[in-house]
Tab-separated table of C-alpha atoms in Angstrom:
chain	number	residue	atom	x	y	z
A	1127	VAL	CA	159.754	19.969	-161.802
A	1128	LEU	CA	160.850	20.015	-165.259
A	1129	ILE	CA	160.488	16.269	-167.840
A	1130	VAL	CA	162.707	15.420	-169.818
A	1131	CYS	CA	161.126	13.519	-173.161
A	1132	ARG	CA	162.266	12.740	-176.023
A	1133	PRO	CA	162.759	14.343	-179.947
A	1134	PHE	CA	158.877	14.258	-181.277
A	1135	ALA	CA	159.620	13.085	-185.460
A	1136	MET	CA	158.599	16.076	-187.606
A	1137	ALA	CA	156.397	15.433	-190.686
A	1138	LYS	CA	155.614	18.555	-193.499
A	1139	GLY	CA	151.795	18.296	-193.322
A	1140	VAL	CA	149.258	18.780	-195.493
A	1141	VAL	CA	149.562	22.833	-196.654
A	1142	THR	CA	146.754	24.409	-198.148
A	1143	THR	CA	146.819	27.044	-200.802
A	1144	GLY	CA	144.656	29.398	-202.640
A	1145	ASP	CA	145.157	33.373	-203.764
A	1146	ALA	CA	141.818	34.735	-201.979
A	1147	SER	CA	138.721	35.851	-203.850
A	1148	SER	CA	136.544	39.180	-203.103
A	1149	ASN	CA	133.364	38.416	-202.186
A	1150	GLU	CA	130.170	39.622	-201.660
A	1151	ASP	CA	128.199	37.288	-199.594
A	1152	SER	CA	127.317	37.485	-195.637
A	1153	ASN	CA	129.390	36.086	-192.876
A	1154	ASP	CA	127.711	33.038	-192.524
A	1155	HIS	CA	128.309	28.966	-193.525
A	1156	SER	CA	125.348	28.447	-194.841
A	1157	SER	CA	126.272	27.755	-197.969
A	1158	HIS	CA	127.611	24.772	-199.771
A	1159	VAL	CA	131.275	24.301	-199.203
A	1160	SER	CA	134.231	22.348	-200.913
A	1161	ARG	CA	136.932	20.850	-199.904
A	1162	VAL	CA	140.429	22.656	-199.342
A	1163	ALA	CA	142.647	20.931	-201.347
A	1164	GLY	CA	146.218	20.015	-200.121
A	1165	SER	CA	149.883	19.198	-201.766
A	1166	VAL	CA	152.545	16.498	-199.477
A	1167	ASP	CA	155.651	17.996	-200.120
A	1168	ALA	CA	157.935	14.639	-200.374
A	1169	GLY	CA	161.200	15.059	-198.591
A	1170	GLN	CA	159.864	14.653	-195.012
A	1171	SER	CA	157.668	11.866	-193.491
A	1172	ASP	CA	158.141	8.276	-194.901
A	1173	ASP	CA	154.379	8.068	-195.671
A	1174	SER	CA	153.586	10.647	-196.776
A	1175	ASN	CA	150.414	9.909	-197.243
A	1176	ASP	CA	149.667	10.219	-193.360
A	1177	PRO	CA	151.096	12.934	-192.209
A	1178	SER	CA	151.238	13.520	-188.580
A	1179	TYR	CA	153.180	16.441	-187.716
A	1180	PRO	CA	153.430	20.120	-188.940
A	1181	VAL	CA	155.602	21.492	-191.083
A	1182	LEU	CA	158.834	23.095	-189.435
A	1183	ARG	CA	158.301	26.419	-189.533
A	1184	ASN	CA	158.916	29.823	-188.118
A	1185	ALA	CA	156.920	33.628	-188.608
A	1186	GLY	CA	153.791	31.137	-187.381
A	1187	VAL	CA	150.278	32.177	-185.584
A	1188	LEU	CA	149.556	30.347	-181.809
A	1189	VAL	CA	146.238	30.799	-180.653
A	1190	ASN	CA	144.479	30.150	-177.365
A	1191	MET	CA	140.900	29.182	-178.422
A	1192	ASP	CA	138.259	29.272	-175.277
A	1193	ASP	CA	139.053	25.547	-174.488
A	1194	GLY	CA	142.214	26.318	-174.625
A	1195	THR	CA	142.689	24.328	-176.903
A	1196	LEU	CA	145.322	25.437	-179.228
A	1197	LEU	CA	145.810	26.377	-182.505
A	1198	ILE	CA	148.730	26.489	-185.000
A	1199	TYR	CA	147.735	28.985	-188.517
A	1200	GLY	CA	150.603	29.925	-191.438
A	1201	GLY	CA	154.458	30.548	-190.765
A	1202	GLU	CA	157.155	30.703	-193.760
A	1203	THR	CA	159.002	26.942	-193.499
A	1204	ARG	CA	161.680	26.251	-196.794
A	1205	ASP	CA	161.642	24.121	-199.890
A	1206	GLN	CA	164.875	23.503	-201.423
A	1207	GLY	CA	165.904	26.437	-200.394
A	1208	ALA	CA	162.840	29.047	-201.308
A	1209	SER	CA	160.890	30.279	-198.363
A	1210	LYS	CA	157.349	29.527	-198.614
A	1211	ALA	CA	154.259	30.292	-196.538
A	1212	LEU	CA	152.052	27.934	-195.561
A	1213	GLY	CA	148.079	27.582	-195.302
A	1214	ASP	CA	147.317	24.707	-193.600
A	1215	THR	CA	145.442	24.572	-189.470
A	1216	TRP	CA	146.789	21.739	-186.004
A	1217	GLU	CA	145.399	21.565	-183.808
A	1218	LEU	CA	147.964	21.386	-180.324
A	1219	SER	CA	146.306	18.648	-177.464
A	1220	PRO	CA	148.085	18.617	-174.351
A	1221	PRO	CA	150.644	15.104	-174.405
A	1222	GLU	CA	149.394	11.289	-172.883
A	1223	PRO	CA	148.833	11.018	-170.046
A	1224	THR	CA	150.401	13.961	-168.452
A	1225	GLY	CA	149.271	16.600	-170.129
A	1226	TRP	CA	151.156	19.683	-170.359
A	1227	VAL	CA	153.694	19.712	-167.246
A	1228	PRO	CA	156.755	21.593	-167.732
A	1229	CYS	CA	158.941	19.973	-169.924
A	1230	SER	CA	162.346	21.152	-172.260
A	1231	CYS	CA	160.684	19.026	-175.735
A	1232	PRO	CA	157.062	17.648	-175.168
A	1233	GLU	CA	154.980	14.873	-177.548
A	1234	PRO	CA	151.774	16.752	-178.225
A	1235	ARG	CA	149.157	15.222	-179.386
A	1236	TRP	CA	149.212	17.077	-183.533
A	1237	THR	CA	145.761	16.542	-185.201
A	1238	MET	CA	145.438	18.584	-188.971
A	1239	TRP	CA	142.472	20.149	-189.539
A	1240	GLU	CA	140.396	18.951	-192.484
A	1241	CYS	CA	139.049	22.672	-193.332
A	1242	THR	CA	136.717	23.613	-196.616
A	1243	ALA	CA	135.561	26.616	-197.929
A	1244	LYS	CA	132.806	28.190	-198.503
A	1245	ASP	CA	131.316	27.719	-201.925
A	1246	SER	CA	135.157	27.028	-203.529
A	1247	GLU	CA	136.690	30.031	-202.755
A	1248	GLN	CA	140.331	30.372	-202.537
A	1249	VAL	CA	140.956	30.161	-199.233
A	1250	PRO	CA	142.606	30.151	-197.102
A	1251	THR	CA	145.562	32.057	-199.032
A	1252	ALA	CA	148.804	31.302	-197.844
A	1253	ARG	CA	150.851	33.621	-195.405
A	1254	SER	CA	153.440	34.288	-192.866
A	1255	ASN	CA	153.968	37.506	-190.719
A	1256	HIS	CA	151.396	37.265	-190.749
A	1257	ALA	CA	148.145	38.562	-187.640
A	1258	ALA	CA	145.349	35.991	-186.341
A	1259	VAL	CA	142.952	35.916	-183.332
A	1260	VAL	CA	140.455	34.564	-182.035
A	1261	CYS	CA	137.034	36.101	-182.227
A	1262	GLY	CA	133.868	34.284	-180.262
A	1263	GLU	CA	133.383	31.162	-183.654
A	1264	TYR	CA	135.760	33.049	-185.369
A	1265	LEU	CA	139.784	32.487	-186.564
A	1266	LEU	CA	140.452	36.017	-187.983
A	1267	VAL	CA	143.157	36.100	-189.771
A	1268	PHE	CA	144.762	39.472	-191.676
A	1269	GLY	CA	147.350	40.900	-193.291
A	1270	GLY	CA	151.387	38.700	-194.122
A	1271	TRP	CA	153.791	37.734	-196.896
A	1272	THR	CA	152.869	35.942	-199.418
A	1273	SER	CA	155.510	33.875	-201.142
A	1274	ASP	CA	154.790	34.399	-205.279
A	1275	GLY	CA	157.862	34.103	-206.358
A	1276	ARG	CA	159.341	38.072	-205.699
A	1277	SER	CA	162.804	38.657	-203.671
A	1278	THR	CA	160.231	39.952	-200.696
A	1279	GLY	CA	156.662	38.155	-201.416
A	1280	THR	CA	153.001	40.631	-201.459
A	1281	PRO	CA	151.495	41.872	-198.822
A	1282	LEU	CA	148.093	40.941	-197.996
A	1283	SER	CA	145.426	43.522	-197.245
A	1284	HIS	CA	142.036	40.492	-197.008
A	1285	PRO	CA	140.968	39.389	-193.462
A	1286	GLU	CA	139.939	35.496	-194.064
A	1287	LEU	CA	137.045	34.119	-191.322
A	1288	LEU	CA	137.645	30.159	-189.886
A	1289	HIS	CA	135.025	28.972	-188.539
A	1290	LEU	CA	136.065	27.243	-185.653
A	1291	ASP	CA	132.373	24.912	-185.139
A	1292	THR	CA	132.342	23.756	-188.821
A	1293	ARG	CA	136.191	23.986	-189.688
A	1294	CYS	CA	134.935	26.600	-193.136
A	1295	TRP	CA	137.022	28.967	-194.302
A	1296	LYS	CA	135.876	32.220	-196.477
A	1297	ASN	CA	136.475	35.553	-197.664
A	1298	CYS	CA	135.167	38.320	-194.677
A	1299	SER	CA	133.549	40.024	-196.819
A	1300	THR	CA	133.307	43.627	-194.642
A	1301	ALA	CA	131.145	46.789	-195.790
A	1302	ASN	CA	133.913	49.385	-196.330
A	1303	ALA	CA	138.108	48.599	-197.512
A	1304	PRO	CA	140.029	47.173	-195.206
A	1305	PRO	CA	143.540	48.441	-194.308
A	1306	PRO	CA	146.238	48.625	-196.500
A	1307	PRO	CA	147.897	45.782	-197.142
A	1308	ARG	CA	150.690	44.973	-194.685
A	1309	GLY	CA	152.941	42.152	-192.982
A	1310	ASN	CA	153.710	41.715	-189.455
A	1311	PRO	CA	150.634	43.230	-187.689
A	1312	THR	CA	148.520	42.347	-184.674
A	1313	LEU	CA	145.471	42.005	-183.797
A	1314	VAL	CA	143.383	41.624	-180.673
A	1315	TYR	CA	139.723	41.161	-179.636
A	1316	SER	CA	137.465	42.936	-177.542
A	1317	ARG	CA	134.868	40.295	-176.253
A	1318	LYS	CA	133.327	43.179	-173.937
A	1319	ARG	CA	132.767	46.003	-177.851
A	1320	HIS	CA	132.949	42.357	-180.315
A	1321	LEU	CA	135.976	44.748	-181.899
A	1322	ALA	CA	138.646	43.051	-183.640
A	1323	ILE	CA	141.321	46.032	-182.923
A	1324	LEU	CA	145.360	46.322	-185.516
A	1325	HIS	CA	148.168	47.966	-185.221
A	1326	GLY	CA	151.370	48.849	-186.957
A	1327	GLY	CA	152.732	46.397	-189.568
A	1328	VAL	CA	155.411	46.869	-192.208
A	1329	PHE	CA	154.152	47.733	-195.582
A	1330	TYR	CA	155.033	46.397	-199.178
A	1331	ASP	CA	157.835	49.579	-199.443
A	1332	ARG	CA	159.451	48.672	-196.392
A	1333	THR	CA	157.941	51.422	-193.967
A	1334	ARG	CA	156.743	51.310	-190.487
A	1335	ALA	CA	152.724	51.784	-189.980
A	1336	GLY	CA	151.794	53.844	-187.576
A	1337	ASP	CA	147.933	53.396	-188.029
A	1338	THR	CA	145.424	51.164	-185.588
A	1339	TRP	CA	142.259	49.741	-186.911
A	1340	CYS	CA	138.953	48.683	-185.332
A	1341	LEU	CA	137.287	45.974	-187.366
A	1342	ASP	CA	133.160	45.706	-185.956
A	1343	MET	CA	132.432	41.943	-186.429
A	1344	GLU	CA	128.417	43.172	-185.739
A	1345	SER	CA	127.802	45.348	-188.446
A	1346	TRP	CA	131.436	44.510	-190.506
A	1347	ILE	CA	132.696	47.669	-191.231
A	1348	TRP	CA	136.788	48.819	-190.940
A	1349	HIS	CA	136.804	52.211	-188.871
A	1350	GLU	CA	140.252	53.923	-188.046
A	1351	ALA	CA	140.942	54.567	-184.405
A	1352	ALA	CA	143.084	56.483	-182.205
A	1353	ASN	CA	145.551	58.617	-184.452
A	1354	VAL	CA	146.173	61.143	-181.935
A	1355	ASP	CA	149.408	61.381	-179.558
A	1356	GLN	CA	150.168	57.281	-179.968
A	1357	PRO	CA	153.190	55.527	-180.768
A	1358	LEU	CA	155.774	55.985	-182.726
A	1359	ALA	CA	155.230	53.457	-186.106
A	1360	ARG	CA	156.420	50.310	-185.563
A	1361	THR	CA	156.822	46.663	-186.621
A	1362	GLU	CA	157.452	43.152	-185.532
A	1363	HIS	CA	156.013	44.281	-181.900
A	1364	THR	CA	153.796	42.364	-179.584
A	1365	ALA	CA	150.168	43.464	-178.851
A	1366	VAL	CA	147.989	41.846	-175.435
A	1367	LEU	CA	144.374	42.732	-174.729
A	1368	TRP	CA	144.101	42.758	-170.944
A	1369	GLN	CA	140.481	42.862	-168.658
A	1370	VAL	CA	140.834	45.037	-166.736
A	1371	SER	CA	138.002	44.586	-165.383
A	1372	SER	CA	134.162	43.658	-166.725
A	1373	THR	CA	134.234	47.438	-168.224
A	1374	ASP	CA	137.620	48.048	-168.961
A	1375	GLU	CA	139.871	47.349	-171.275
A	1376	ARG	CA	143.297	47.542	-172.639
A	1377	MET	CA	145.452	47.463	-175.732
A	1378	LEU	CA	149.295	46.383	-174.329
A	1379	VAL	CA	151.750	47.054	-177.064
A	1380	PHE	CA	155.886	46.362	-176.413
A	1381	GLY	CA	158.666	46.832	-178.642
A	1382	GLY	CA	158.720	45.957	-181.913
A	1383	SER	CA	161.151	48.093	-184.976
A	1384	THR	CA	161.054	51.330	-184.946
A	1385	GLU	CA	162.414	54.465	-187.236
A	1386	GLY	CA	164.709	54.438	-183.712
A	1387	GLY	CA	165.649	50.983	-184.242
A	1388	ALA	CA	164.879	47.902	-181.699
A	1389	SER	CA	162.812	48.846	-178.942
A	1390	ALA	CA	161.554	48.409	-175.251
A	1391	GLU	CA	158.714	50.892	-174.945
A	1392	LEU	CA	155.281	49.657	-173.577
A	1393	TRP	CA	152.087	51.178	-174.747
A	1394	SER	CA	148.593	51.202	-173.262
A	1395	LEU	CA	145.546	51.896	-175.641
A	1396	ASP	CA	142.020	52.616	-173.648
A	1397	CYS	CA	139.214	50.094	-176.301
A	1398	SER	CA	136.692	50.393	-173.032
A	1399	SER	CA	134.271	52.653	-175.100
A	1400	GLY	CA	133.484	55.890	-176.805
A	1401	ALA	CA	134.364	55.528	-180.396
A	1402	PRO	CA	137.362	54.555	-181.821
A	1403	THR	CA	139.165	57.682	-183.167
A	1404	LYS	CA	138.587	58.361	-179.576
A	1405	TRP	CA	140.181	55.682	-177.798
A	1406	ASN	CA	143.440	57.271	-176.417
A	1407	TRP	CA	147.264	56.149	-176.013
A	1408	ASN	CA	149.604	56.348	-173.073
A	1409	ASP	CA	152.981	55.342	-172.579
A	1410	GLU	CA	153.548	53.366	-169.169
A	1411	THR	CA	157.278	52.543	-170.191
A	1412	ASN	CA	158.395	53.263	-166.846
A	1413	THR	CA	155.289	53.801	-165.440
A	1414	THR	CA	152.616	51.137	-163.826
A	1415	PHE	CA	149.328	51.289	-164.652
A	1416	VAL	CA	148.368	53.858	-161.429
A	1417	GLY	CA	151.107	56.365	-162.129
A	1418	SER	CA	154.057	55.847	-160.104
A	1419	THR	CA	157.674	55.595	-161.370
A	1420	MET	CA	158.760	51.825	-162.139
A	1421	SER	CA	161.550	49.810	-160.272
A	1422	GLY	CA	163.791	47.538	-161.375
A	1423	PRO	CA	165.273	46.305	-164.091
A	1424	VAL	CA	163.478	46.579	-167.825
A	1425	PRO	CA	163.886	44.087	-170.853
A	1426	SER	CA	166.198	45.069	-173.371
A	1427	ASN	CA	164.819	46.247	-176.867
A	1428	ARG	CA	163.476	43.635	-179.058
A	1429	THR	CA	161.292	43.143	-181.976
A	1430	SER	CA	160.222	39.872	-183.566
A	1431	HIS	CA	159.803	38.876	-180.131
A	1432	ALA	CA	156.013	36.308	-178.366
A	1433	ALA	CA	154.205	37.861	-175.620
A	1434	ALA	CA	150.923	36.537	-174.412
A	1435	ILE	CA	148.585	37.489	-171.464
A	1436	THR	CA	147.110	35.730	-168.444
A	1437	GLY	CA	144.711	36.542	-165.400
A	1438	TYR	CA	141.988	38.985	-165.054
A	1439	GLY	CA	142.193	42.128	-163.464
A	1440	ALA	CA	144.817	43.935	-161.698
A	1441	SER	CA	146.880	40.835	-160.876
A	1442	ALA	CA	146.961	39.282	-164.858
A	1443	ALA	CA	150.790	39.501	-165.776
A	1444	MET	CA	152.268	39.747	-169.614
A	1445	ILE	CA	155.466	37.088	-170.657
A	1446	ILE	CA	157.673	38.405	-173.472
A	1447	CYS	CA	160.191	35.558	-174.107
A	1448	GLY	CA	162.894	35.621	-177.226
A	1449	GLY	CA	163.120	38.745	-180.091
A	1450	GLN	CA	166.452	39.883	-182.033
A	1451	GLY	CA	168.264	43.091	-180.493
A	1452	THR	CA	169.167	46.166	-181.092
A	1453	LYS	CA	172.021	44.673	-183.479
A	1454	GLY	CA	170.368	41.599	-184.551
A	1455	ALA	CA	171.715	38.885	-181.689
A	1456	ILE	CA	169.101	36.470	-180.775
A	1457	LEU	CA	168.005	36.623	-177.895
A	1458	SER	CA	167.261	34.040	-175.057
A	1459	ASP	CA	165.343	35.818	-171.679
A	1460	ALA	CA	161.912	35.778	-170.488
A	1461	TRP	CA	160.424	38.055	-169.149
A	1462	VAL	CA	157.108	38.760	-166.908
A	1463	LEU	CA	154.973	41.925	-165.612
A	1464	SER	CA	152.705	42.283	-162.850
A	1465	PRO	CA	150.573	42.799	-161.267
A	1466	LEU	CA	149.616	44.880	-163.961
A	1467	GLY	CA	146.675	46.776	-162.288
A	1468	GLY	CA	149.308	47.570	-158.811
A	1469	GLU	CA	151.669	50.045	-158.306
A	1470	ALA	CA	154.190	46.738	-157.852
A	1471	ARG	CA	153.791	46.484	-160.794
A	1472	GLY	CA	157.605	46.005	-162.742
A	1473	TRP	CA	159.563	43.249	-164.385
A	1474	ARG	CA	161.407	40.224	-164.052
A	1475	ARG	CA	163.260	37.430	-165.610
A	1476	LEU	CA	162.406	34.462	-165.261
A	1477	ASP	CA	165.174	31.492	-164.510
A	1478	TRP	CA	164.239	29.509	-168.229
A	1479	GLY	CA	168.199	29.852	-169.401
A	1480	GLY	CA	169.529	26.720	-169.753
A	1481	THR	CA	166.713	24.248	-169.452
A	1482	PHE	CA	164.806	25.176	-172.328
A	1483	PRO	CA	165.899	26.158	-175.597
A	1484	LEU	CA	165.066	30.072	-175.718
A	1485	ARG	CA	166.802	31.283	-178.215
A	1486	ARG	CA	164.750	32.439	-181.135
A	1487	CYS	CA	162.407	34.950	-183.107
A	1488	ARG	CA	159.691	34.755	-185.472
A	1489	HIS	CA	157.824	32.470	-182.938
A	1490	SER	CA	154.539	32.208	-180.439
A	1491	LEU	CA	153.665	32.221	-177.289
A	1492	ALA	CA	150.532	31.119	-175.358
A	1493	VAL	CA	149.854	29.971	-171.776
A	1494	VAL	CA	147.346	26.471	-170.973
A	1495	ASN	CA	147.614	26.319	-167.128
A	1496	GLY	CA	150.228	27.457	-166.047
A	1497	LEU	CA	152.716	27.681	-168.056
A	1498	ALA	CA	154.098	28.866	-171.128
A	1499	ILE	CA	153.977	27.027	-174.757
A	1500	VAL	CA	156.205	28.127	-177.085
A	1501	TYR	CA	156.389	26.886	-180.660
A	1502	SER	CA	158.557	27.488	-184.374
A	1503	GLY	CA	161.039	29.851	-184.901
A	1504	TYR	CA	164.196	31.030	-185.932
A	1505	ASP	CA	167.793	31.245	-184.591
A	1506	GLY	CA	169.274	33.668	-186.134
A	1507	ALA	CA	170.239	30.594	-189.250
A	1508	SER	CA	167.912	28.140	-190.116
A	1509	ILE	CA	164.183	27.036	-188.780
A	1510	ILE	CA	164.442	25.547	-184.881
A	1511	ASP	CA	164.636	22.226	-185.305
A	1512	ALA	CA	162.289	19.281	-184.277
A	1513	HIS	CA	164.239	18.613	-181.618
A	1514	HIS	CA	163.371	22.178	-180.256
A	1515	SER	CA	160.180	23.787	-182.386
A	1516	LEU	CA	158.279	23.307	-178.559
A	1517	PHE	CA	158.758	23.282	-174.988
A	1518	ALA	CA	156.634	24.115	-171.880
A	1519	ALA	CA	157.563	26.312	-169.200
A	1520	PRO	CA	156.552	26.920	-165.618
A	1521	LEU	CA	155.205	30.767	-165.005
A	1522	ASP	CA	156.460	31.753	-161.161
A	1523	ILE	CA	154.314	34.734	-161.422
A	1524	ALA	CA	153.274	35.530	-157.260
A	1525	THR	CA	155.981	36.281	-156.743
A	1526	ASN	CA	156.750	39.266	-159.284
A	1527	GLY	CA	157.023	43.106	-158.660
A	1528	THR	CA	158.269	43.444	-155.483
A	1529	ALA	CA	161.005	45.960	-156.085
A	1530	ASN	CA	162.219	47.097	-153.159
A	1531	GLU	CA	161.470	51.286	-152.909
A	1532	GLY	CA	163.602	53.565	-154.704
A	1533	ASP	CA	165.507	50.798	-156.698
A	1534	GLU	CA	166.003	52.416	-159.682
A	1535	VAL	CA	165.242	51.100	-163.702
A	1536	GLU	CA	167.908	49.257	-165.097
A	1537	GLN	CA	167.861	47.893	-168.301
A	1538	TRP	CA	169.018	44.107	-168.948
A	1539	ALA	CA	171.594	43.504	-171.068
A	1540	ALA	CA	171.583	41.063	-173.779
A	1541	GLU	CA	174.762	39.972	-175.745
A	1542	GLU	CA	174.800	42.077	-178.709
A	1543	PRO	CA	177.349	41.281	-181.952
A	1544	VAL	CA	180.621	42.912	-182.246
A	1545	SER	CA	180.465	46.048	-184.703
A	1546	VAL	CA	183.190	47.432	-186.398
A	1547	GLU	CA	182.884	50.255	-183.720
A	1548	ASP	CA	184.128	48.042	-180.914
A	1549	LEU	CA	187.342	47.196	-182.768
A	1550	PRO	CA	190.337	48.435	-180.764
A	1551	LYS	CA	191.988	51.299	-183.247
A	1552	GLU	CA	194.953	49.089	-184.369
A	1553	LEU	CA	192.682	46.117	-185.860
A	1554	ARG	CA	190.532	48.179	-187.541
A	1555	ALA	CA	193.452	50.148	-188.631
A	1556	LYS	CA	194.925	47.087	-190.372
A	1557	ALA	CA	192.105	45.626	-191.047
A	1558	LEU	CA	190.615	48.750	-193.243
A	1559	ALA	CA	194.473	49.222	-194.823
A	1560	SER	CA	194.579	45.326	-195.711
A	1561	THR	CA	193.519	44.340	-199.512
A	1562	MET	CA	192.559	40.878	-198.479
A	1563	PRO	CA	189.253	39.501	-199.428
A	1564	LEU	CA	187.005	39.999	-196.395
A	1565	ALA	CA	189.931	40.925	-194.641
A	1566	MET	CA	187.148	43.846	-191.919
A	1567	ALA	CA	185.096	40.058	-191.633
A	1568	LYS	CA	188.170	38.009	-190.321
A	1569	THR	CA	188.717	40.721	-188.056
A	1570	LEU	CA	185.845	41.009	-186.181
A	1571	HIS	CA	185.314	36.834	-186.507
A	1572	ARG	CA	189.371	36.787	-184.523
A	1573	PHE	CA	188.435	39.521	-182.279
A	1574	ALA	CA	185.337	37.824	-181.371
A	1575	VAL	CA	186.111	34.477	-180.621
A	1576	ALA	CA	188.624	35.845	-178.639
A	1577	GLN	CA	186.805	37.909	-176.470
A	1578	SER	CA	185.992	36.245	-173.187
A	1579	PRO	CA	183.406	35.231	-172.915
A	1580	PRO	CA	183.431	34.568	-176.493
A	1581	ASN	CA	180.785	36.101	-178.897
A	1582	ASP	CA	178.301	34.340	-180.337
A	1583	THR	CA	178.268	36.885	-183.618
A	1584	TYR	CA	178.752	40.073	-184.857
A	1585	ILE	CA	178.056	42.619	-187.793
A	1586	ASP	CA	178.748	41.682	-191.222
A	1587	PRO	CA	180.796	44.798	-192.459
A	1588	ASP	CA	179.154	44.889	-195.921
A	1589	SER	CA	175.707	44.077	-195.786
A	1590	GLY	CA	174.955	45.144	-191.967
A	1591	PHE	CA	173.975	41.318	-191.293
A	1592	SER	CA	175.093	39.891	-187.845
A	1593	VAL	CA	177.150	36.261	-188.644
A	1594	PHE	CA	177.103	33.052	-186.280
A	1595	THR	CA	180.677	32.333	-184.845
A	1596	GLN	CA	182.562	29.170	-185.427
A	1597	THR	CA	182.328	29.591	-180.835
A	1598	CYS	CA	178.312	29.655	-181.611
A	1599	LEU	CA	178.069	26.606	-184.168
A	1600	LYS	CA	180.472	24.332	-182.875
A	1601	ARG	CA	177.693	24.070	-180.171
A	1602	ARG	CA	175.013	21.595	-182.851
A	1603	PRO	CA	175.454	20.060	-185.891
A	1604	CYS	CA	175.961	20.960	-188.912
A	1605	CYS	CA	172.413	23.255	-189.384
A	1606	GLY	CA	172.971	22.250	-193.509
A	1607	ASN	CA	172.970	26.369	-194.409
A	1608	GLY	CA	175.984	27.031	-195.484
A	1609	CYS	CA	177.261	29.493	-192.283
A	1610	ARG	CA	180.611	31.661	-193.508
A	1611	HIS	CA	182.171	30.318	-190.472
A	1612	CYS	CA	180.381	26.032	-190.203
A	1613	PRO	CA	183.333	24.069	-187.845
A	1614	TRP	CA	181.802	20.920	-189.433
A	1615	GLY	CA	183.200	21.757	-193.291
A	1616	HIS	CA	179.479	22.185	-194.215
A	1617	GLU	CA	178.748	18.495	-193.752
A	1618	ASN	CA	175.341	18.624	-194.006
A	1619	VAL	CA	174.973	21.255	-196.451
A	1620	PRO	CA	172.795	20.290	-199.675
A	1621	VAL	CA	174.568	18.188	-202.298
A	1622	TYR	CA	173.424	20.763	-205.002
A	1623	CYS	CA	174.090	24.098	-203.034
A	1624	ARG	CA	177.480	23.148	-202.102
A	1625	GLU	CA	179.554	24.023	-204.602
A	1626	ARG	CA	177.860	27.396	-204.285
A	1627	TYR	CA	178.626	27.176	-200.942
A	1628	ALA	CA	182.495	25.736	-201.717
A	1629	ALA	CA	182.874	28.943	-203.179
A	1630	GLN	CA	181.930	31.148	-200.732
A	1631	ALA	CA	183.593	30.382	-198.201
A	1632	GLN	CA	186.792	29.331	-199.370
A	1633	GLY	CA	190.076	30.032	-196.982
A	1634	LEU	CA	186.901	30.906	-194.480
A	1635	LEU	CA	185.982	28.033	-192.827
A	1636	GLU	CA	189.317	27.539	-190.627
A	1637	TRP	CA	189.419	31.607	-188.822
C-alpha cells in the first residue's frame, strides 16, 4: 500500500558552528557544559525564530539509534550560491498517527536537538561528507570537509563525540594521534569488541585512501588494521557491519571510486577476533559467503550511493540505492543482496521505480521496521527539493536469493551519459571542424535528445562534467541553478545571478 502525502514545508534550522580544538580531558560529560551557539539563515521560513524542519541538504549522515530513533547530523547546503557545511543535529520521528508506512513524501516529526558542549569547547565542527556511527551511548563523528572559504574546503581528522543521553558534544580525546585527515570515509561499529572501524576516503590532495583503522572505545587508542591484501584505495563507498553470529562480525564494503573508476566490488573484512593487523579481507564480488559462485544480475558500478543492513545472521540483507555511475550519471535504482549467509545469496533489483524519487546521490539510508528510509541528496543539478527529499519504501527481501542454478552473472546497465566517443564519425568530424563556440557540446546535446528514448545527460567535452539535457529538465520546474539547457529561460535563477548566467547561456537555451 502506497500513501501519497502532501509535501511538507521546509525551513532552515539552527546551524551550530565552531572549530574543534584539542583537549586532553577524559571522554566523559560530568564537567560543566555550555550551550552551543547557533544562528538561523534568513529567507527560508516565515518564522525564523521557530524553525520546524532541517535545511535542505546533501552529504549528511542519517543514523539509526539503538531504540530505533533516527538521527541526522551535518551535511552541506547552499547559501547565496556557495556551499556551506552544517553542524546541526535533528531527530526524525515516525509520522503520526500512521507511523512509518510506504510513502513517497511522508510527514515525520522533526525535533532539533539543542545540544551543549563540554567546558565551552567549540564543538561540533560543521562538516559534510563525513562518517558517523552510533557506538553505545555515543555518536562518533570523523572526517569530512569544512567550508572555510577555500574552493575545496579542508578535510578533518579530529573525532568528536555526542553523548546521546545528555546531548552534550565534546572532542574525542584519544591516547594517540588519529588517522590522517580525509573526506568521504566510512565508519562501522563492532558491538562485540566495542570498536569503531574506519575505512577509505580521500585526502586533501585528492588521492584516495586505502587504509583501515579501528578505535578501541575502552582504551581510546587508534590501531591501524588489515593492511594486507586489502581492496583498492577508494572513496565515496559504503560500509555496513554484518553480525554473522554472536561470535562473528564482518564489515561489508561496496562500490566507491577507485583508480579504475566507479566500482561494484563487494569486500568483507573479518573483524571478529585477533589483533587488527591480522584481520582478513575477502573479495566477495562474485561469490557467496560459503564460497560458491553467485548467479543472477548485479548492480552497476557506482559511487556516492547509500547502503544499510537489516536482519541478523545468515538471513541478513544489505540494501543499496542511488549513486553516480561510471560516466557520472545519477542513478535511480535500488538493490538488495540476500541472504548474506546462504548459498542462494544474490542481488535483486527492488521495484521502486516510478513511485519513489530514486534519482539521487550523496544521500543517506536507514532501515526501520522493514522499510527503507531514504533522506536528502543531490540530483546532479541541485540539492533534492522538499517534496522529494524524504521517502519510505518497502523492502521485499523474503523472496530474494532464488536465482536459478546456472544463471550467468549479468551486470544491470544504468543509463550512462552520451560522450564524444558515442558520436557517429561524421558528426564528430563536423563538430571538430567547426569554429562556432561549444560546437562539440551542441552536437552532443542534439545527439542525446535524438535517441530513443532520449538521453538525460551527456559529458561536457571541456570539463568532463555530466550535463542535463532539455529532455531531463522539462520534467520539473526551473531549479534556479542556471542549467545550460534550461527549457524555462532561467526563470527561477536568482536576480543577482541572471546576468552572469544569461551571458554564459547566450544562444544555448533553445538547442
